[in-house]
Coordinates of C-alpha atoms and ligand atoms in Angstrom, one line a residue:
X121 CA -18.5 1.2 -29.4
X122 CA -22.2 1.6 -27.9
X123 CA -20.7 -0.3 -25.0
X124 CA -17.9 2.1 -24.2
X125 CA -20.8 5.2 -24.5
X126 CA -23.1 3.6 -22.5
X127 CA -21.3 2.0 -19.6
X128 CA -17.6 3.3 -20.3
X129 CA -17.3 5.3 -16.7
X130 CA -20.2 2.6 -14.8
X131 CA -17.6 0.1 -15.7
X132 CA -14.9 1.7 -15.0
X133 CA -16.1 2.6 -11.5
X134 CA -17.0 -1.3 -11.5
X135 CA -13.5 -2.7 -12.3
X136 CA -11.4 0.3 -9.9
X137 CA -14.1 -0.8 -7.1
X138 CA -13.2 -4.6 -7.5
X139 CA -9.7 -4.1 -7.6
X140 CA -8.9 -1.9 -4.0
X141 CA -11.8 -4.0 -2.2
X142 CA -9.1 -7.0 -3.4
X143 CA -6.5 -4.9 -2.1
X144 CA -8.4 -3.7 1.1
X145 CA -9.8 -7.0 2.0
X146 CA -6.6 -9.1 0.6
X147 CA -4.7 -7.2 2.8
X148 CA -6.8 -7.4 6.0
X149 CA -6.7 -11.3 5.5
X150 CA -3.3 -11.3 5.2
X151 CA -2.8 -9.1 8.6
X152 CA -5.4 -12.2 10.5
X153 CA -4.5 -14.9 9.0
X154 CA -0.7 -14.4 8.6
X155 CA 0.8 -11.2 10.3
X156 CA -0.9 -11.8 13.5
X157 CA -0.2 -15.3 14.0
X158 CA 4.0 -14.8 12.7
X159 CA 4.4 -11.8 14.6
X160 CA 3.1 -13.6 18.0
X161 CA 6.4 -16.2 17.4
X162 CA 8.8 -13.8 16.2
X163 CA 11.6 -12.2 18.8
X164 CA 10.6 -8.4 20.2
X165 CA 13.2 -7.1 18.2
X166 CA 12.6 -8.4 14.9
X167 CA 9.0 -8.1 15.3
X168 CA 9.6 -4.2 16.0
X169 CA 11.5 -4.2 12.8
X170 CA 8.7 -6.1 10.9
X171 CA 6.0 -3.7 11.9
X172 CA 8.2 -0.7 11.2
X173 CA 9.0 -1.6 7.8
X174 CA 6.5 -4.6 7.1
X175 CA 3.4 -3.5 8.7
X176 CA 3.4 0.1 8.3
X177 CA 3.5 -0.3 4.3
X178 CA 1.0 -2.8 4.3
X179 CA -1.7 -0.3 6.4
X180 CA -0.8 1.9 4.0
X181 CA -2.6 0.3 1.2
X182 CA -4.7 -1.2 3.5
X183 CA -6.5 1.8 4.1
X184 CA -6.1 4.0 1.5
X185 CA -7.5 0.5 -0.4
X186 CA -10.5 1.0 1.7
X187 CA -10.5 5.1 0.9
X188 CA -11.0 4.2 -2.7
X189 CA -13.3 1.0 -2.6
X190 CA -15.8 3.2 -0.5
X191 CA -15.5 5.9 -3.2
X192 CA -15.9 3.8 -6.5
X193 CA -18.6 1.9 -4.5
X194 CA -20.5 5.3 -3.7
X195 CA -19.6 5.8 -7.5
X196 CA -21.3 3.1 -9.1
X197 CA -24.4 3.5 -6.8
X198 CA -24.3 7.0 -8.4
X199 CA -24.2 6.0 -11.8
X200 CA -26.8 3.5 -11.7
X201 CA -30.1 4.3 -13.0
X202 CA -33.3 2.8 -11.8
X203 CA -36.0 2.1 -14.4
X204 CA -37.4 5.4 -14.5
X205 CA -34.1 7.4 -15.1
X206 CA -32.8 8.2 -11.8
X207 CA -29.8 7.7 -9.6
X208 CA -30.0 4.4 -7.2
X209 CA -28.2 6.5 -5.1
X210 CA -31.0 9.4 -4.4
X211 CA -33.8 6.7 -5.2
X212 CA -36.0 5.8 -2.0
X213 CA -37.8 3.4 -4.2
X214 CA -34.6 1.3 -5.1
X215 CA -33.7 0.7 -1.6
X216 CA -36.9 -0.5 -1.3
X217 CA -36.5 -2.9 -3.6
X218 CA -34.8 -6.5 -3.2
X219 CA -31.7 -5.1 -5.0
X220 CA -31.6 -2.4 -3.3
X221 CA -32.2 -3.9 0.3
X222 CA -29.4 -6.6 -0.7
X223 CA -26.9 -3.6 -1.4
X224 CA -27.9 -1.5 1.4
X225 CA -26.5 -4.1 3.8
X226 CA -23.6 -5.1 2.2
X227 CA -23.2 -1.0 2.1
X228 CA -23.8 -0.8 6.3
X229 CA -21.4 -3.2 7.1
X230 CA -18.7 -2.0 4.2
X231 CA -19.0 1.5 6.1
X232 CA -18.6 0.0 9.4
X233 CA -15.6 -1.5 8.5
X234 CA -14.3 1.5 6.7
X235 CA -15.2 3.2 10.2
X236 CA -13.3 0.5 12.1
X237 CA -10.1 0.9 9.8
X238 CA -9.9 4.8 9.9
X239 CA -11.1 5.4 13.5
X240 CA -10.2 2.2 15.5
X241 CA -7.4 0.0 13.5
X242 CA -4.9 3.0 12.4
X243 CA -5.5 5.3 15.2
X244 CA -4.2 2.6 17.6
X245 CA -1.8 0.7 14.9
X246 CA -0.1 4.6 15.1
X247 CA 0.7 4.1 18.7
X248 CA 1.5 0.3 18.1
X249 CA 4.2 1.9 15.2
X250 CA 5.9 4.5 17.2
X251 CA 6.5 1.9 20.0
X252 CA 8.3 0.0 17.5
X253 CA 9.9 2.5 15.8
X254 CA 11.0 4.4 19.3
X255 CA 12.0 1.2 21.0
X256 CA 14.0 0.3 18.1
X257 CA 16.0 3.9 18.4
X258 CA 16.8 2.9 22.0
X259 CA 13.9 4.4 23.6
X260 CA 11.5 3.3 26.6
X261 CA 8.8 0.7 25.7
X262 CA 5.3 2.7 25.6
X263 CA 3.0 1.0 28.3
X264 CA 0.2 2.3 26.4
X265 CA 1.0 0.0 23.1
X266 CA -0.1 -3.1 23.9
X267 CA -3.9 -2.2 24.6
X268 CA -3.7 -0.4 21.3
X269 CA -2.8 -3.5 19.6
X270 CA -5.6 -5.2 21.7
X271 CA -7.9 -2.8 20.1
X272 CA -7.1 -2.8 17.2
X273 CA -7.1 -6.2 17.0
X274 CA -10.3 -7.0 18.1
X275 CA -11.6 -4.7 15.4
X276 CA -9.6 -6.1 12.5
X277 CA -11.4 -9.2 13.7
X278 CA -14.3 -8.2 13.5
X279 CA -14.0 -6.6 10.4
X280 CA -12.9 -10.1 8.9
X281 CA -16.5 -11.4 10.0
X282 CA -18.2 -8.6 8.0
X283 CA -16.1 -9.0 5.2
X284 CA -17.7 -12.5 4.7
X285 CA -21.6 -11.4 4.8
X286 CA -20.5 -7.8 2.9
X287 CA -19.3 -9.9 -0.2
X288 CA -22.8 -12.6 -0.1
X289 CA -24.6 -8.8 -0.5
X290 CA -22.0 -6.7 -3.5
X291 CA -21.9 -9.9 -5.4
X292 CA -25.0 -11.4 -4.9
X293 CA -27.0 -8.0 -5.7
X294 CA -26.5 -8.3 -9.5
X295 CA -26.9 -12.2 -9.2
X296 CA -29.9 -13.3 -6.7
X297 CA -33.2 -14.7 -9.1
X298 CA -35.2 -11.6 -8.5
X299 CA -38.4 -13.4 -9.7
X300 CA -40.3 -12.8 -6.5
X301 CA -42.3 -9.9 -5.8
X302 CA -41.2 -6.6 -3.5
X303 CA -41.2 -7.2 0.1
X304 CA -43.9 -5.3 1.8
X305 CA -43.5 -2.8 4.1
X306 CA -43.6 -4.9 7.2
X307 CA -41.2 -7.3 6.0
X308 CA -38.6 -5.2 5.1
X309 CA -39.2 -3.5 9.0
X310 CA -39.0 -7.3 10.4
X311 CA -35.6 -7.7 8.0
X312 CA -34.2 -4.4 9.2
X313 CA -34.5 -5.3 12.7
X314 CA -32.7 -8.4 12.7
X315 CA -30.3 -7.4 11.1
X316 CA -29.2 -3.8 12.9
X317 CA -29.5 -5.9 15.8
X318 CA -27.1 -8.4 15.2
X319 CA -25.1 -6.1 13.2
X320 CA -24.6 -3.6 16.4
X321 CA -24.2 -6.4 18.8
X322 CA -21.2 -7.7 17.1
X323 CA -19.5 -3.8 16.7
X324 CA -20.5 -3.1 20.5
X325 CA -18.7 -6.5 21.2
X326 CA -15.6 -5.4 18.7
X327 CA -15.5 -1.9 20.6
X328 CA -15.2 -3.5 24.2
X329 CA -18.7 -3.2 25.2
X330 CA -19.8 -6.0 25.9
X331 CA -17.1 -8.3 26.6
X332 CA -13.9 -6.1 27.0
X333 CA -11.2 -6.2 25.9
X334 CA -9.5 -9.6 27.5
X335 CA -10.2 -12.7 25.7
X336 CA -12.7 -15.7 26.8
X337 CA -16.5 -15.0 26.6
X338 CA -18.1 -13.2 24.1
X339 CA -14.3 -12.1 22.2
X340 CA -14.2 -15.7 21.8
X341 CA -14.6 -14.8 18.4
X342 CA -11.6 -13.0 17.6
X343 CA -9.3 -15.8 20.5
X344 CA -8.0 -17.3 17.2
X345 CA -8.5 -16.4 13.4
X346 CA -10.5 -20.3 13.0
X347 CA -12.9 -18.7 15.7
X348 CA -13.1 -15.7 13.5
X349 CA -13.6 -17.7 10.5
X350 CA -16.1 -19.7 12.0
X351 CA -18.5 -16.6 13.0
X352 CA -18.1 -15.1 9.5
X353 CA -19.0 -18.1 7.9
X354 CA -22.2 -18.5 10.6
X355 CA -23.2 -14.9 10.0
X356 CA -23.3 -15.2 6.3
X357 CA -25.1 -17.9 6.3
X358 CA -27.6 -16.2 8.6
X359 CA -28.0 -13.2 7.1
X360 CA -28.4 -15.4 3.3
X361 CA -31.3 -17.4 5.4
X362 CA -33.1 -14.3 6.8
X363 CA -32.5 -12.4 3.2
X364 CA -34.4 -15.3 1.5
X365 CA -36.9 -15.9 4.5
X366 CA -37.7 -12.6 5.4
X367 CA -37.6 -11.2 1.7
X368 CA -37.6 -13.3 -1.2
Ligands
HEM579 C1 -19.2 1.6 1.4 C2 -18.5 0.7 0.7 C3 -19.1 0.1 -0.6 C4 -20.0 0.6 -1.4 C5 -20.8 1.9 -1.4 C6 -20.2 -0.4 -2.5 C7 -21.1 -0.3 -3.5 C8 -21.2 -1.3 -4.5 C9 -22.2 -1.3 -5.6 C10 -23.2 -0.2 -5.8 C11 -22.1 -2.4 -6.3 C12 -22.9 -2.8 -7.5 C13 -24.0 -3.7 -7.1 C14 -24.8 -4.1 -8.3 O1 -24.5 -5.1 -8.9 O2 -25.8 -3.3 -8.7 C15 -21.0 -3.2 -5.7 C16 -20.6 -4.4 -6.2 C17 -19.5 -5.0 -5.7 N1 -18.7 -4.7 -4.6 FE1 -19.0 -3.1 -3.4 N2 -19.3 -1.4 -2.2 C18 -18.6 -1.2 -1.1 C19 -17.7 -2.0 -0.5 C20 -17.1 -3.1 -1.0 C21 -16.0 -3.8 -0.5 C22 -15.3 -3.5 0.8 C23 -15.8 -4.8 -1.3 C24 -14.7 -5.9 -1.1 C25 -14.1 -6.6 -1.9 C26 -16.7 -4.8 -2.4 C27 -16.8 -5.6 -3.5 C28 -17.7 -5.6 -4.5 C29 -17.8 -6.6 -5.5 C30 -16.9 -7.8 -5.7 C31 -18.9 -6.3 -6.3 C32 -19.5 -7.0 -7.4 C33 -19.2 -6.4 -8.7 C34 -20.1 -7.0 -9.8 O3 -20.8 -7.9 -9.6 O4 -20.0 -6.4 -10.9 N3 -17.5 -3.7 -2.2 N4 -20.5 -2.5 -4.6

């Protein structure tokens, strides 16, 4: 019984945060690697009907899957103590530390996502649905839709190369051989800096910033979902490299 005392509501927090980042990051893989590519063969008017009854249900869970993830994640940092009794959550000390500088990334780019799916994703996926929906009921074609499925688009891209770094830094927190000691202050400032670097680079380049919002150059990342894949696999291994270089 001890165990359900102790750890009843951490755990709980645990398994509830597992099971919507399945459903939130489940789902945006299925929207890359399947929706995007069947809906850009399917006729206008069944693909107007797939995203009025197909897509708009599965954006549904899609972000309110990301609504709860971010909230049992904040949760368990909450409910974590560090060895002197206190919250990780309100505890400089353990986000100095290696676990702590592990979760703190995977927490940056898990927010920006989070960001991208409230604030870039739906907002233009809501235009992208009342097209459909309007057009459907007879009604003119919104000129305004298709860059709002560019956009949002190039964000759910980019949130699919996150996704793969985010998950090398929630699993590997608990799991990395911790049997170095704490990186000094000037490592953890050279780490840092790599890494908000590269991480706003690629957000600037998912925004438009950099390359726009037409494909070719530096979107050749999101051109095709292998493209995507490919940068998502590079940039975990990177950010693995300058974790255990930098760091440990
Ligand atoms: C802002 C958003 C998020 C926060 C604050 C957060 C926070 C956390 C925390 C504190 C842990 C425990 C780390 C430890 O072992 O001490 C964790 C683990 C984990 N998180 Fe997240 N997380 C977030 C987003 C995500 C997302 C989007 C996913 C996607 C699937 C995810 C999947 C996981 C997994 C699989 C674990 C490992 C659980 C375990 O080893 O027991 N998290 N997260």
């Amino acid at each position: 019984m001890e165990i359900f005392k102790e750890y009843g509501i951490e755990f709980f927090a645990r398994y509830a945060h597992v099971i919507s980042g399945i459903t939130w990051i489940g789902l945006l893989y299925y929207f890359n690697f399947v929706q995007v590519p069947a809906f850009a063969e399917m006729e206008a008017a069944a693909r107007n009907n797939a995203i009025d009854k197909l897509a708009s249900r599965a954006l549904w869970w899609f972000r309110w899957g990301a609504v709860a993830t971010v909230v049992t994640g904040l949760l368990i940092l909450g409910l974590q103590r560090t060895a002197d009794g206190s919250s990780q959550l309100s505890s400089m000390d353990y986000f100095k530390s290696l676990p702590g500088i592990s979760i703190a990334t995977g927490v940056l780019l898990a927010l920006t996502m989070f960001v991208n799916v409230w604030g870039i994703i739906w907002r233009n996926q809501k235009i992208v649905i009342a097209n459909a929906r309007n057009v459907q009921a007879g009604g003119e074609a919104d000129p305004a839709a298709a860059e709002a499925g560019r956009r949002a688009l190039l964000a759910s891209r980019q949130n699919t190369i996150f996704s793969l770094p985010m998950l090398v830094f929630m699993v590997g927190t608990s799991h990395f051989p911790y049997d170095v000691p704490n990186a000094t202050g000037s490592h953890r400032a050279i780490y840092w800096l790599i890494m908000l670097v590269v991480w706003i680079l690629f957000e600037l380049n998912a925004l438009g910033v950099i390359g726009g919002l037409k494909p070719g150059g530096t979107n050749i990342i999101y051109d095709t979902h292998k493209n995507t894949l490919i940068t998502g696999f590079a940039y975990a291994a990177l950010v693995i490299i300058i974790y255990a270089v930098v760091l440990a």
